[in-house]
Coordinates of C-alpha atoms and ligand atoms in Angstrom, one line a residue:
X299 CA 95.0 57.0 166.0
X300 CA 96.5 59.5 163.5
X301 CA 99.9 59.2 165.2
X302 CA 99.6 55.4 165.3
X303 CA 99.0 55.4 161.5
X304 CA 101.9 57.6 160.8
X305 CA 104.0 55.4 163.1
X306 CA 102.9 52.3 161.2
X307 CA 103.9 53.9 158.0
X308 CA 107.4 54.9 159.2
X309 CA 108.0 51.5 160.6
X310 CA 106.9 49.8 157.4
X311 CA 109.1 52.0 155.3
X312 CA 112.1 51.4 157.6
X313 CA 111.5 47.6 157.6
X314 CA 111.3 47.6 153.8
X315 CA 114.8 49.0 153.6
X316 CA 116.3 45.9 155.1
X317 CA 114.2 43.5 152.9
X318 CA 116.6 41.3 150.9
X319 CA 114.4 38.8 149.0
X320 CA 111.0 38.0 147.8
X321 CA 110.1 35.9 150.8
X322 CA 110.9 38.7 153.3
X323 CA 108.9 41.1 151.2
X324 CA 105.9 38.9 151.2
X325 CA 106.2 38.4 154.9
X326 CA 106.3 42.2 155.5
X327 CA 103.4 42.8 153.2
X328 CA 101.3 40.3 155.1
X329 CA 102.4 41.7 158.4
X330 CA 101.5 45.3 157.5
X331 CA 98.7 45.0 155.1
X332 CA 97.3 41.5 155.5
X333 CA 93.5 41.7 155.3
X334 CA 92.8 39.4 158.3
X335 CA 95.4 40.3 160.9
X336 CA 97.7 42.9 159.3
X337 CA 98.7 45.8 161.5
X338 CA 96.7 48.3 159.5
X339 CA 93.6 46.1 159.8
X340 CA 94.1 45.7 163.5
X341 CA 94.5 49.5 163.9
X342 CA 91.4 50.3 162.0
X343 CA 89.4 48.0 164.2
X344 CA 89.6 50.9 166.7
X345 CA 87.6 53.1 164.3
X346 CA 84.3 51.9 165.8
X347 CA 85.1 53.7 169.1
X348 CA 85.6 57.2 167.6
X349 CA 83.1 59.9 166.6
X350 CA 81.7 59.9 163.1
X351 CA 83.6 63.0 162.1
X352 CA 86.9 61.7 163.3
X353 CA 86.2 58.4 161.6
X354 CA 85.9 60.1 158.2
X355 CA 89.1 61.9 158.7
X356 CA 91.0 58.9 160.0
X357 CA 89.6 56.8 157.2
X358 CA 91.0 59.2 154.7
X359 CA 94.4 59.2 156.3
X360 CA 94.4 55.4 156.6
X361 CA 93.7 55.2 152.9
X362 CA 96.7 57.4 152.1
X363 CA 99.0 55.5 154.4
X364 CA 97.9 52.3 152.8
X365 CA 98.5 53.6 149.3
X366 CA 101.9 54.9 150.2
X367 CA 102.8 51.6 151.8
X368 CA 101.6 49.7 148.7
X369 CA 103.6 51.9 146.4
X370 CA 106.7 51.4 148.4
X371 CA 106.2 47.6 148.4
X372 CA 105.7 47.6 144.7
X373 CA 108.9 49.5 144.0
X374 CA 110.8 47.1 146.2
X375 CA 109.2 44.2 144.2
X376 CA 110.5 45.7 141.0
X377 CA 113.9 46.3 142.4
X378 CA 114.1 42.6 143.5
X379 CA 112.9 41.4 140.1
X380 CA 115.6 43.4 138.4
X381 CA 118.3 42.1 140.6
X382 CA 117.1 38.6 140.0
X383 CA 117.3 39.1 136.3
X384 CA 120.7 40.5 136.5
X385 CA 121.8 37.5 138.6
X386 CA 120.4 35.1 135.9
X387 CA 122.2 36.9 133.2
X388 CA 125.4 36.6 135.1
X389 CA 124.8 32.9 135.4
X390 CA 124.2 32.6 131.7
X391 CA 127.4 34.3 130.9
X392 CA 129.0 32.8 127.8
X393 CA 132.7 32.5 127.4
X394 CA 133.1 33.4 123.8
X395 CA 136.8 32.4 123.9
X396 CA 136.0 28.8 124.7
X397 CA 136.7 26.5 121.7
X398 CA 133.6 25.0 120.0
X399 CA 132.5 21.7 121.4
X400 CA 131.4 19.0 119.0
X401 CA 127.7 19.8 118.4
X402 CA 125.2 17.2 119.4
X403 CA 122.3 19.4 118.4
X404 CA 122.7 19.0 114.6
X405 CA 119.5 17.5 113.2
X406 CA 119.4 14.3 111.2
X407 CA 117.0 12.8 108.7
X408 CA 113.7 11.3 109.6
X409 CA 113.4 7.6 108.7
X410 CA 110.7 8.5 106.1
X411 CA 113.1 10.9 104.5
X412 CA 116.0 8.4 104.5
X413 CA 113.9 5.8 102.6
X414 CA 112.4 8.4 100.3
X415 CA 115.8 9.9 99.3
X416 CA 117.2 6.4 98.8
X417 CA 114.3 5.5 96.4
X418 CA 114.5 8.9 94.6
X419 CA 118.1 8.2 93.9
X420 CA 117.3 4.6 92.7
X421 CA 114.5 5.7 90.4
X422 CA 116.4 8.6 88.9
X423 CA 119.2 6.2 88.1
X424 CA 116.6 4.4 85.9
X425 CA 115.6 7.7 84.2
X426 CA 112.5 8.6 86.3
X427 CA 111.6 12.2 87.1
X428 CA 110.7 12.9 90.7
X429 CA 107.5 14.9 90.8
X430 CA 105.3 16.6 93.4
X431 CA 101.6 17.4 93.6
X432 CA 99.2 19.3 95.8
X433 CA 98.1 17.8 99.1
X434 CA 94.8 19.7 99.0
X435 CA 93.4 18.2 95.8
X436 CA 90.3 18.5 93.8
X437 CA 87.7 15.7 93.8
X438 CA 88.3 15.5 90.1
X439 CA 92.0 14.6 90.3
X440 CA 91.7 12.5 93.4
X441 CA 88.8 10.4 92.2
X442 CA 87.0 11.2 88.9
X443 CA 90.1 11.5 86.7
X444 CA 91.2 8.1 88.0
X445 CA 88.1 6.4 86.7
X446 CA 86.4 6.5 90.1
X447 CA 83.0 8.1 89.4
X448 CA 81.0 9.9 92.1
X449 CA 78.8 7.0 93.1
X450 CA 81.6 4.4 93.1
X451 CA 82.1 2.4 96.3
X452 CA 85.9 2.7 95.9
X453 CA 85.4 6.3 97.3
X454 CA 84.2 4.7 100.6
X455 CA 87.5 2.8 101.0
X456 CA 89.3 6.1 100.9
X457 CA 87.2 8.2 103.2
X458 CA 89.0 11.5 103.5
X459 CA 88.8 15.0 104.9
X460 CA 86.6 17.4 102.9
X461 CA 87.1 21.1 103.1
X462 CA 84.3 23.3 104.7
X463 CA 82.7 25.4 102.0
X464 CA 84.5 23.6 99.2
X465 CA 82.7 20.3 98.7
X466 CA 84.8 19.6 95.7
X467 CA 88.2 19.8 97.5
X468 CA 89.7 16.9 99.5
X469 CA 92.9 16.2 101.3
X470 CA 94.3 13.7 98.8
X471 CA 93.9 10.1 99.8
X472 CA 96.7 8.8 97.6
X473 CA 99.4 10.0 95.3
X474 CA 97.7 8.6 92.2
X475 CA 96.1 12.0 91.3
X476 CA 99.5 13.2 90.3
X477 CA 99.5 10.5 87.5
X478 CA 96.9 12.5 85.5
X479 CA 98.5 15.9 86.5
X480 CA 101.9 14.7 85.2
X481 CA 100.4 13.3 82.0
X482 CA 98.7 16.7 81.3
X483 CA 101.9 18.6 82.0
X484 CA 104.5 16.4 80.3
X485 CA 102.6 14.2 77.9
X486 CA 104.1 10.9 76.6
X487 CA 106.6 9.3 76.9
X488 CA 106.8 9.7 80.6
X489 CA 108.7 8.1 83.5
X490 CA 108.0 9.6 86.9
X491 CA 107.7 8.9 90.6
X492 CA 105.7 10.9 93.1
X493 CA 106.5 10.5 96.8
X494 CA 104.3 12.4 99.1
X495 CA 101.9 12.9 102.0
X496 CA 98.4 11.5 101.9
X497 CA 95.5 11.7 104.3
X498 CA 92.6 9.4 105.3
X499 CA 89.8 9.7 107.8
X500 CA 91.0 6.8 109.9
X501 CA 90.4 5.9 113.5
X502 CA 94.1 5.8 114.4
X503 CA 95.8 2.7 115.9
X504 CA 99.2 1.0 115.6
X505 CA 98.6 0.4 111.9
X506 CA 96.4 3.3 110.9
X507 CA 97.2 7.0 110.8
X508 CA 95.3 9.9 109.3
X509 CA 98.6 11.2 107.7
X510 CA 101.0 8.9 105.9
X511 CA 103.3 8.8 102.9
X512 CA 103.0 7.0 99.6
X513 CA 105.2 6.6 96.6
X514 CA 103.5 6.5 93.2
X515 CA 105.2 5.6 89.9
X516 CA 104.3 5.5 86.3
X517 CA 105.8 4.7 82.9
X518 CA 104.2 5.5 79.6
X519 CA 105.6 4.7 76.3
X520 CA 104.9 3.0 73.0
X521 CA 105.8 -0.6 73.9
X522 CA 105.4 -0.9 77.6
X523 CA 104.0 -4.1 78.9
X524 CA 103.2 -6.0 82.0
X525 CA 106.7 -7.7 82.2
X526 CA 108.4 -4.3 82.2
X527 CA 106.2 -3.5 85.2
X528 CA 107.2 -6.7 87.0
X529 CA 110.9 -6.1 86.2
X530 CA 110.9 -2.5 87.6
X531 CA 109.1 -3.5 90.8
X532 CA 111.4 -6.5 91.3
X533 CA 114.4 -4.2 91.0
X534 CA 113.0 -1.7 93.4
X535 CA 112.2 -4.3 96.1
X536 CA 115.5 -6.1 95.7
X537 CA 117.1 -2.8 96.2
X538 CA 115.2 -2.3 99.4
X539 CA 115.0 -5.8 100.9
X540 CA 118.0 -7.5 99.3
X541 CA 118.9 -9.3 96.1
X542 CA 117.1 -12.6 97.0
X543 CA 113.7 -10.8 97.2
X544 CA 111.1 -12.2 94.8
X545 CA 107.8 -10.6 94.0
X546 CA 104.4 -12.1 93.5
X547 CA 101.5 -10.5 91.6
X548 CA 97.9 -11.4 92.2
X549 CA 94.8 -9.9 90.5
X550 CA 93.2 -7.0 92.4
X551 CA 90.7 -4.4 91.3
X552 CA 91.8 -0.8 91.2
X553 CA 89.6 1.4 89.0
X554 CA 92.6 3.2 87.4
X555 CA 94.4 0.1 86.1
X556 CA 93.4 -2.8 84.0
X557 CA 94.5 -5.4 84.7
X558 CA 95.3 -4.5 88.3
X559 CA 97.4 -6.4 90.8
X560 CA 98.2 -6.7 94.4
X561 CA 101.9 -7.0 94.8
X562 CA 103.7 -9.0 97.5
X563 CA 107.4 -9.5 98.3
X564 CA 109.1 -12.4 100.0
X565 CA 109.3 -11.7 103.7
X566 CA 112.8 -10.3 104.4
X567 CA 112.7 -11.5 108.0
X568 CA 112.1 -15.3 107.4
X569 CA 113.2 -15.3 103.7
X570 CA 109.8 -16.7 102.8
X571 CA 109.6 -19.6 105.3
X572 CA 106.8 -18.0 107.4
X573 CA 107.0 -15.9 110.6
X574 CA 105.2 -13.5 112.8
X575 CA 105.8 -10.5 110.5
X576 CA 104.3 -12.2 107.4
X577 CA 101.6 -14.0 109.4
X578 CA 103.2 -17.3 108.4
X579 CA 102.6 -16.8 104.7
X580 CA 106.2 -16.0 103.7
X581 CA 104.9 -13.0 101.8
X582 CA 104.4 -9.3 102.6
X583 CA 101.8 -7.3 100.8
X584 CA 103.4 -4.0 99.8
X585 CA 102.1 -2.5 96.6
X586 CA 99.3 -2.0 94.1
X587 CA 100.0 -1.8 90.4
X588 CA 98.7 -2.4 86.9
X589 CA 98.5 -1.3 83.3
X590 CA 97.0 2.3 83.2
X591 CA 93.3 2.2 82.3
X592 CA 92.6 3.8 78.9
X593 CA 90.1 6.2 80.5
X594 CA 92.9 7.5 82.8
X595 CA 95.3 8.0 79.8
X596 CA 92.4 9.9 78.0
X597 CA 92.0 12.2 81.1
X598 CA 95.7 12.9 80.9
X599 CA 95.4 13.8 77.2
X600 CA 97.3 10.8 76.0
X601 CA 96.2 8.8 72.9
X602 CA 95.6 5.3 74.2
X603 CA 95.8 3.8 70.7
X604 CA 99.5 5.0 70.5
X605 CA 100.7 4.8 74.1
X606 CA 100.3 2.5 77.0
X607 CA 101.8 2.3 80.4
X608 CA 101.9 0.9 83.9
X609 CA 101.5 2.5 87.3
X610 CA 102.2 1.4 90.8
X611 CA 101.8 2.8 94.3
X612 CA 103.0 1.8 97.7
X613 CA 102.9 3.0 101.3
X614 CA 106.3 4.6 101.9
X615 CA 105.3 4.7 105.6
X616 CA 104.7 1.0 105.5
X617 CA 108.1 0.3 103.9
X618 CA 109.8 2.4 106.6
X619 CA 108.0 0.4 109.3
X620 CA 108.9 -2.9 107.8
X621 CA 112.5 -1.9 107.1
X622 CA 113.2 -0.6 110.6
X623 CA 110.8 -2.9 112.5
X624 CA 108.6 -0.1 113.8
X625 CA 105.5 -1.5 115.3
X626 CA 103.4 1.6 115.9
X627 CA 102.8 3.9 112.9
X628 CA 101.9 6.8 115.2
X629 CA 105.5 7.1 116.4
X630 CA 106.6 8.4 113.0
X631 CA 104.6 11.7 113.2
X632 CA 104.9 12.0 116.9
X633 CA 107.9 14.3 117.0
X634 CA 109.3 12.2 119.9
X635 CA 113.0 12.7 120.1
X636 CA 113.4 9.5 122.0
X637 CA 112.1 7.7 119.0
X638 CA 113.7 9.8 116.3
X639 CA 117.2 9.8 117.7
X640 CA 117.5 6.0 117.0
X641 CA 117.9 6.6 113.3
Ligands
DAH854 N1 96.4 4.5 95.0 C1 96.3 3.1 95.5 C2 96.0 3.2 97.0 O1 96.2 4.2 97.6 C3 97.6 2.4 95.3 C4 97.8 2.0 93.8 C5 97.3 0.9 93.3 C6 98.5 2.9 93.0 C7 97.5 0.5 92.0 C8 98.7 2.6 91.6 C9 98.1 1.4 91.2 O2 99.3 3.4 90.8 O3 98.3 1.1 89.9 O4 95.5 2.2 97.5

């Protein structure tokens, strides 16, 4: 048996020399060392017929032979892997002398960014600053400073994500908290817009998403009134939807403005006649606005007996959807190139 073992080893090592690829290697491994019917296993079946002493001795030799064969197989495996890698590298060879082809891989702007940039430019041309604020906000700025006390039902409408271990922190539900932040920082007079990301605990569907963008605006000065507000908003929506666009204001309660309005624009698709987009009303609901509540001015450290102002807010995401006819809000944050490459 000893000789047979030695012979098996010699045969295996010889066969290994002519192995050219992974498949041949696997075949050889199976043939020699396969547990069920490999040659070594077959050979060792004969152990039961020899004396106990001899069995021990042969067992030891068999182990050594097996180890040696395994070692040789492994080094062949490494050798093949290296060769494969070298082959791949050769295939990936880059001809550095080739002239540069026009690059298709340059990025381009996300539809949200296109509209945001356009509006930033429009507002700065009217003397507005473009401001930013934290997305992780305190409950104070997100609600309390905006005249929404702790037990106010308005908090339910803007269910948000609270932060574990910090019950007074929230992911901001709107861009309005930056109203008070900017009053505290810059005082009056003030003209600013705040585009940015907002979050709500929504069950997502084609119209709802947990992450979306808003654009907030505010103007504070000595003689600012409701018609200034209407004029600014009309200019903004005519800029976006065309010069024939009209706006309509209807009373709506927002705790941080008084009076507060719900703003609609004439449907750009049917020009106000009534269609599927505007649900046959001729109007599209697009913004909230109003004269800033004296309590909010006070939180911002502004003397409400000297200054007054208006504020407005709209869903930037919603404008993008309307403008480009996007029917599913979830596409915007999906990262899908198929979708994004259309813009
Ligand atoms: N923050 C409001 C919302 O998310 C929108 C809004 C309404 C902003 C009226 C305003 C405003 O500044 O005056 O629903």
